[in-house]
PDB file of C-alpha atoms and ligand atoms in Angstrom:
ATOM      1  CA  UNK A  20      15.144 -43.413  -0.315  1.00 57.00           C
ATOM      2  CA  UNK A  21      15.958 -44.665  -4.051  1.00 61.00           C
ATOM      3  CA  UNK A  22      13.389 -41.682  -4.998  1.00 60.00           C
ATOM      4  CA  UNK A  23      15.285 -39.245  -3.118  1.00 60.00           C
ATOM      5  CA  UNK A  24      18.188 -40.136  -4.595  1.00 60.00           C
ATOM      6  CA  UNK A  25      17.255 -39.943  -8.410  1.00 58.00           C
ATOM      7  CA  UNK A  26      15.687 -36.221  -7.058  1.00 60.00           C
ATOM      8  CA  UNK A  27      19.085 -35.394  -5.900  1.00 59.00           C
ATOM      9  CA  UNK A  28      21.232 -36.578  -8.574  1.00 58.00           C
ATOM     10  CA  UNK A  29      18.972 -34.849 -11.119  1.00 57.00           C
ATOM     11  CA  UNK A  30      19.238 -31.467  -8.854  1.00 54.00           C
ATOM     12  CA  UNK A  31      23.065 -31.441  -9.402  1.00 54.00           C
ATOM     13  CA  UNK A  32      22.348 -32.265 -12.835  1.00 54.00           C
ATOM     14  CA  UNK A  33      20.393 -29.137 -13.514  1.00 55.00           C
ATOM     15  CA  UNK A  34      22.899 -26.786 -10.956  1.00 54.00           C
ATOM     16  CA  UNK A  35      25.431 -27.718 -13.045  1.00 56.00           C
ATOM     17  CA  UNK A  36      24.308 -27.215 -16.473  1.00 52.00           C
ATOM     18  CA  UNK A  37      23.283 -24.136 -15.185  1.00 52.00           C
ATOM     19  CA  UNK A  38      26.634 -22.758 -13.934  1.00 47.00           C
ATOM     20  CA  UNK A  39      27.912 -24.336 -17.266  1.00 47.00           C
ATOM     21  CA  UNK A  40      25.433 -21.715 -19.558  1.00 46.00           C
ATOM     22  CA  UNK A  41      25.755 -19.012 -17.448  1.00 46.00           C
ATOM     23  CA  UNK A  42      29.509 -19.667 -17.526  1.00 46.00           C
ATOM     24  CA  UNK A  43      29.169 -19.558 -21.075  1.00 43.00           C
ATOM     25  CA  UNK A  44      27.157 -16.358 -21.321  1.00 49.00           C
ATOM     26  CA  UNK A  45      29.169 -14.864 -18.918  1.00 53.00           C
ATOM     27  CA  UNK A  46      28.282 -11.153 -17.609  1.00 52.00           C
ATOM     28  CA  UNK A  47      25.434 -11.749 -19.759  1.00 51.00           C
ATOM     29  CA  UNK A  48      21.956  -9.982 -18.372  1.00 55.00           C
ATOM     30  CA  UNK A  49      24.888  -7.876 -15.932  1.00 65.00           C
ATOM     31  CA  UNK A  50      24.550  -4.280 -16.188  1.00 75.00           C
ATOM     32  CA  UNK A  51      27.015  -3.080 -19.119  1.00 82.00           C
ATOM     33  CA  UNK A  52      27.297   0.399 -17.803  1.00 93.00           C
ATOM     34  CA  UNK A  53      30.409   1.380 -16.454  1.00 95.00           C
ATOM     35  CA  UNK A  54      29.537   3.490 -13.382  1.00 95.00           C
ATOM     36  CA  UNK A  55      27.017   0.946 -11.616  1.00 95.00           C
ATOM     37  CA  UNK A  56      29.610  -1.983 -12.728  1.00 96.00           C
ATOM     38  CA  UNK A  57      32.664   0.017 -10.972  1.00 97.00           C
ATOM     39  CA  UNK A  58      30.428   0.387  -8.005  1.00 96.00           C
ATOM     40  CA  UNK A  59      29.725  -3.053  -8.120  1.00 95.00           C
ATOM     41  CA  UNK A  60      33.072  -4.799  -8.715  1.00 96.00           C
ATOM     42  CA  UNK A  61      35.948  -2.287  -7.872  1.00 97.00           C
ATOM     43  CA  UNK A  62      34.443   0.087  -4.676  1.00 96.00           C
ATOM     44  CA  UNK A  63      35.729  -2.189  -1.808  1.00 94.00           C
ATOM     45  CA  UNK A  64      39.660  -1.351  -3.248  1.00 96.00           C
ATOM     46  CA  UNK A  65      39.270   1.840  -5.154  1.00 96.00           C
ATOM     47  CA  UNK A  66      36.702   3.718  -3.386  1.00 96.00           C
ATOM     48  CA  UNK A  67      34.025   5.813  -5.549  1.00 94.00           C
ATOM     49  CA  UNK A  68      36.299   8.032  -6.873  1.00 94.00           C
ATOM     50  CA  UNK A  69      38.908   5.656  -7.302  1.00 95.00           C
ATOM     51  CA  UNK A  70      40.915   7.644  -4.454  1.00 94.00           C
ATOM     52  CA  UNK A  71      40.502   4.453  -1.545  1.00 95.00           C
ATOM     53  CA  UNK A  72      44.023   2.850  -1.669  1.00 91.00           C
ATOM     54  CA  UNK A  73      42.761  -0.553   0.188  1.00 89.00           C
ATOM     55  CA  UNK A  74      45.465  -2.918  -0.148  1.00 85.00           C
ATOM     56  CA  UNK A  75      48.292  -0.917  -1.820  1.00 91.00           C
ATOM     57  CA  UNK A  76      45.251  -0.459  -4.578  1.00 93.00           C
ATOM     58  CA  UNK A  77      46.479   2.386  -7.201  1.00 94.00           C
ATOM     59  CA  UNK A  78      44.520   5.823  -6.912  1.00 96.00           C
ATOM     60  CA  UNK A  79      42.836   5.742 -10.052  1.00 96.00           C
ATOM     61  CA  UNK A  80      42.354   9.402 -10.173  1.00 95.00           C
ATOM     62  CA  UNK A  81      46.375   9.672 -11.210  1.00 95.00           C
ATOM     63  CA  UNK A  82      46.386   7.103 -13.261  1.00 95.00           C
ATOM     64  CA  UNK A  83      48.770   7.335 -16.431  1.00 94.00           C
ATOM     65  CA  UNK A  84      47.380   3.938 -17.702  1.00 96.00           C
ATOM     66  CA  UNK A  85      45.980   4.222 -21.382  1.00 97.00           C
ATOM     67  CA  UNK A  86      43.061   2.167 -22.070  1.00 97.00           C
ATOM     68  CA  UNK A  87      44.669  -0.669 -23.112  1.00 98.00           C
ATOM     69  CA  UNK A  88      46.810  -0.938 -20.582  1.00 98.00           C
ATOM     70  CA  UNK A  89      43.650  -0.281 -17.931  1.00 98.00           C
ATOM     71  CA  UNK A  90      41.764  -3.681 -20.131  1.00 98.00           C
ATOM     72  CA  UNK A  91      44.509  -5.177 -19.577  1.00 98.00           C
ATOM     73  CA  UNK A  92      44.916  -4.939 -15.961  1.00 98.00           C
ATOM     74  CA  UNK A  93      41.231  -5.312 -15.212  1.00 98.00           C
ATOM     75  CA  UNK A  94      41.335  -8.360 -17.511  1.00 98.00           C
ATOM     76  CA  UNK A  95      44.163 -10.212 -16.416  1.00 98.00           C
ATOM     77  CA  UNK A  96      44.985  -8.788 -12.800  1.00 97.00           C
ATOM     78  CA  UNK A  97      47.564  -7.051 -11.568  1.00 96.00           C
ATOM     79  CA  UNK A  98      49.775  -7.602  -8.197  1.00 95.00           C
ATOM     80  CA  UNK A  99      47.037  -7.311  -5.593  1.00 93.00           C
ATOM     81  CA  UNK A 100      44.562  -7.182  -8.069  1.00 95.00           C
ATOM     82  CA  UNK A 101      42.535  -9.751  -8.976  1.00 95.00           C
ATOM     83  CA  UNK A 102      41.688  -9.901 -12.789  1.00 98.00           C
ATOM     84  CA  UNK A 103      37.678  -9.742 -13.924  1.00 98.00           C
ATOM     85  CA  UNK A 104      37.903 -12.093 -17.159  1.00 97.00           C
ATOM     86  CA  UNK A 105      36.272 -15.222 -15.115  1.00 97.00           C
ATOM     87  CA  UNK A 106      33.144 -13.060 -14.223  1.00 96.00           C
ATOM     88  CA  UNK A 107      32.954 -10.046 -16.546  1.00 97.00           C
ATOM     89  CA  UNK A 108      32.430  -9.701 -20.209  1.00 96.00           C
ATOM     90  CA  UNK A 109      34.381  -7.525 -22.570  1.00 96.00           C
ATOM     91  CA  UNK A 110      31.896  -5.168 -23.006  1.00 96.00           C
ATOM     92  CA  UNK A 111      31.966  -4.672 -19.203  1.00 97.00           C
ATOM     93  CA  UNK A 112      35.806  -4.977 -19.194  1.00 98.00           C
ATOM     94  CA  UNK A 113      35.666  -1.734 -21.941  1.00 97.00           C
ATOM     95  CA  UNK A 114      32.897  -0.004 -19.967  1.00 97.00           C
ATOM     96  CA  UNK A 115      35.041   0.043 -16.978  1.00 97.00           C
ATOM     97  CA  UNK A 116      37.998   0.758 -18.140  1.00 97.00           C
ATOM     98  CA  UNK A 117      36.854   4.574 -19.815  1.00 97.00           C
ATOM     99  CA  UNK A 118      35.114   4.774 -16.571  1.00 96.00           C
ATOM    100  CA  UNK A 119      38.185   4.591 -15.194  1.00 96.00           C
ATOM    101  CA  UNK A 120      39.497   6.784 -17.268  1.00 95.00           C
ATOM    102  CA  UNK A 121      36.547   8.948 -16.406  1.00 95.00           C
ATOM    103  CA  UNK A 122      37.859   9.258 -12.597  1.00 94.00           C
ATOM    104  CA  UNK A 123      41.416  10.751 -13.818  1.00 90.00           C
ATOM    105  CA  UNK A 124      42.341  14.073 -12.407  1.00 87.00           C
ATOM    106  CA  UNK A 125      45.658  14.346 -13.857  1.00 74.00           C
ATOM    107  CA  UNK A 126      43.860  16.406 -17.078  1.00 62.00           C
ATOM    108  CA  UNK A 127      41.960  18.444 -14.925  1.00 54.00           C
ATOM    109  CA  UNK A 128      44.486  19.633 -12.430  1.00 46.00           C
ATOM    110  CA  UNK A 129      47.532  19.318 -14.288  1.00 44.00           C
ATOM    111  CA  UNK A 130      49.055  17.077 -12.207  1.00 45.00           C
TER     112      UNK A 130
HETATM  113  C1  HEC B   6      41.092  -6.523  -4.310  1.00 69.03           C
HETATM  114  C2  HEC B   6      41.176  -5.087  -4.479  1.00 69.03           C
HETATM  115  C3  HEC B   6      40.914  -4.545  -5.856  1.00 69.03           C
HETATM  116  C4  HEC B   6      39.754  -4.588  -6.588  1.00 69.03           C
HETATM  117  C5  HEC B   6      38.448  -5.275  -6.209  1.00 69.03           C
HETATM  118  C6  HEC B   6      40.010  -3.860  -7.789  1.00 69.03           C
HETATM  119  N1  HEC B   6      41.280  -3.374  -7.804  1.00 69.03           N
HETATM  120 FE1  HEC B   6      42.137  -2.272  -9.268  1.00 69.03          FE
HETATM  121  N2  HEC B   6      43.898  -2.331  -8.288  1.00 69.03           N
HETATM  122  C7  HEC B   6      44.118  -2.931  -7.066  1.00 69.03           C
HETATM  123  C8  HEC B   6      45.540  -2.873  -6.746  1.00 69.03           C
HETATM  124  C9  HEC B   6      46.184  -3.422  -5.497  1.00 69.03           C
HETATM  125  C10 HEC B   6      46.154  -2.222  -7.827  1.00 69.03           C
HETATM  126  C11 HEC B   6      47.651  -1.940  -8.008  1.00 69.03           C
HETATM  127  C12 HEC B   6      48.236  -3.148  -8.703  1.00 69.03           C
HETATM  128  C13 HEC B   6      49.745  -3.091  -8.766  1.00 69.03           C
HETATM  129  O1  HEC B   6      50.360  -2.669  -7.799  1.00 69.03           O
HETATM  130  O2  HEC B   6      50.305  -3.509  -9.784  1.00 69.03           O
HETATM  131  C14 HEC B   6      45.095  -1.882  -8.775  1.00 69.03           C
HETATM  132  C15 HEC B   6      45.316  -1.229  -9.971  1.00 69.03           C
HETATM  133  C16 HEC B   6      44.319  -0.879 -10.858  1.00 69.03           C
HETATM  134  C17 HEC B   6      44.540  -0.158 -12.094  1.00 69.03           C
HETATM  135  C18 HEC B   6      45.873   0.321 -12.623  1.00 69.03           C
HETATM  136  C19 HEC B   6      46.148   1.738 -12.188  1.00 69.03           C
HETATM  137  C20 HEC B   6      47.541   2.183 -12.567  1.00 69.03           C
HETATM  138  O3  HEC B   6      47.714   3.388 -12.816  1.00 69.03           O
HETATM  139  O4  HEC B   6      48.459   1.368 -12.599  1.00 69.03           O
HETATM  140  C21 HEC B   6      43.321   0.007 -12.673  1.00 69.03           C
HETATM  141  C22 HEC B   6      43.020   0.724 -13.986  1.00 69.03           C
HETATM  142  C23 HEC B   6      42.345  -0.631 -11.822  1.00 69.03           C
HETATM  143  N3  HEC B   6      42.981  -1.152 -10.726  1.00 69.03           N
HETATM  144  C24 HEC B   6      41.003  -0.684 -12.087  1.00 69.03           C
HETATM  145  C25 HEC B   6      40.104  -1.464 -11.374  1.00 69.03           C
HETATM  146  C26 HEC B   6      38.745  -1.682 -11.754  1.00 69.03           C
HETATM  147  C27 HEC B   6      38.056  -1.032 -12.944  1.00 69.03           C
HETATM  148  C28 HEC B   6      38.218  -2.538 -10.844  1.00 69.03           C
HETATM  149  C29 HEC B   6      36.827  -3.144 -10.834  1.00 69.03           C
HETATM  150  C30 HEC B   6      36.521  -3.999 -11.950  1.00 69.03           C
HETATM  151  C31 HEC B   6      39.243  -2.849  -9.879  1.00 69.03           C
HETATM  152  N4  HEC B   6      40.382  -2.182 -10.232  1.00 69.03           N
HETATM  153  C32 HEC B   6      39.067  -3.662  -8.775  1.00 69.03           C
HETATM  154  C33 HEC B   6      43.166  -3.504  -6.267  1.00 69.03           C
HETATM  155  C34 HEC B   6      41.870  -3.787  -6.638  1.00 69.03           C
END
């Protein structure tokens, strides 16, 4: 019994300092490219081509946002929108937001 406890308290130990690093490190050893991270992360509300309007999401292909603005929104959150700063990097944050910029159709089409 005592051992099993010493096992279990030195477990959480190690889970924690591990979520701590990684925490730390954060997106770290993630893919950095934009496509497979939108795919990833943004899919379920914007849909591959950033048409999918799940819950009131913005269709990214008209976006006006500049890419600023589009860091900023994926970094703090908007509305609806969760913000990515807990789990992504800013590399990521960057990577998505040209691919973002990348879905627009407003230059295309003029729109
Ligand atoms: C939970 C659903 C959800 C997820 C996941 C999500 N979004 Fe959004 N997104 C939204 C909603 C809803 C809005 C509109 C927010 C508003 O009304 O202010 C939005 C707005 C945006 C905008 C602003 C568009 C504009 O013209 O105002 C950008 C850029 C964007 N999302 C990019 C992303 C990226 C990149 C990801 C993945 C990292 C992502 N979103 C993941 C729901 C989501």
């Amino acid at each position: 019994m005592r051992i099993f406890f010493i096992n279990s308290t030195f477990i959480l130990t190690f889970l924690v300092l591990g979520c701590q690093e990684s925490a730390s490190k954060r997106g770290n050893g993630s893919p950095t490219d934009g496509a497979v991270l939108f795919r990833q992360y943004c899919v379920n509300c914007h849909g591959l081509d950033g048409a999918l309007k799940t819950n009131g999401a913005k269709d990214l292909r008209y976006s006006l946002l500049s890419l600023e603005e589009r860091i900023l929104v994926i970094t703090e959150g908007r509305n609806a929108m969760t913000g990515f700063k807990s789990i992504l990097n800013e590399t990521q944050i960057l990577e998505l937001a040209k691919y973002s910029q990348s879905l627009n159709q407003t230059t295309q089409n003029g729109h």
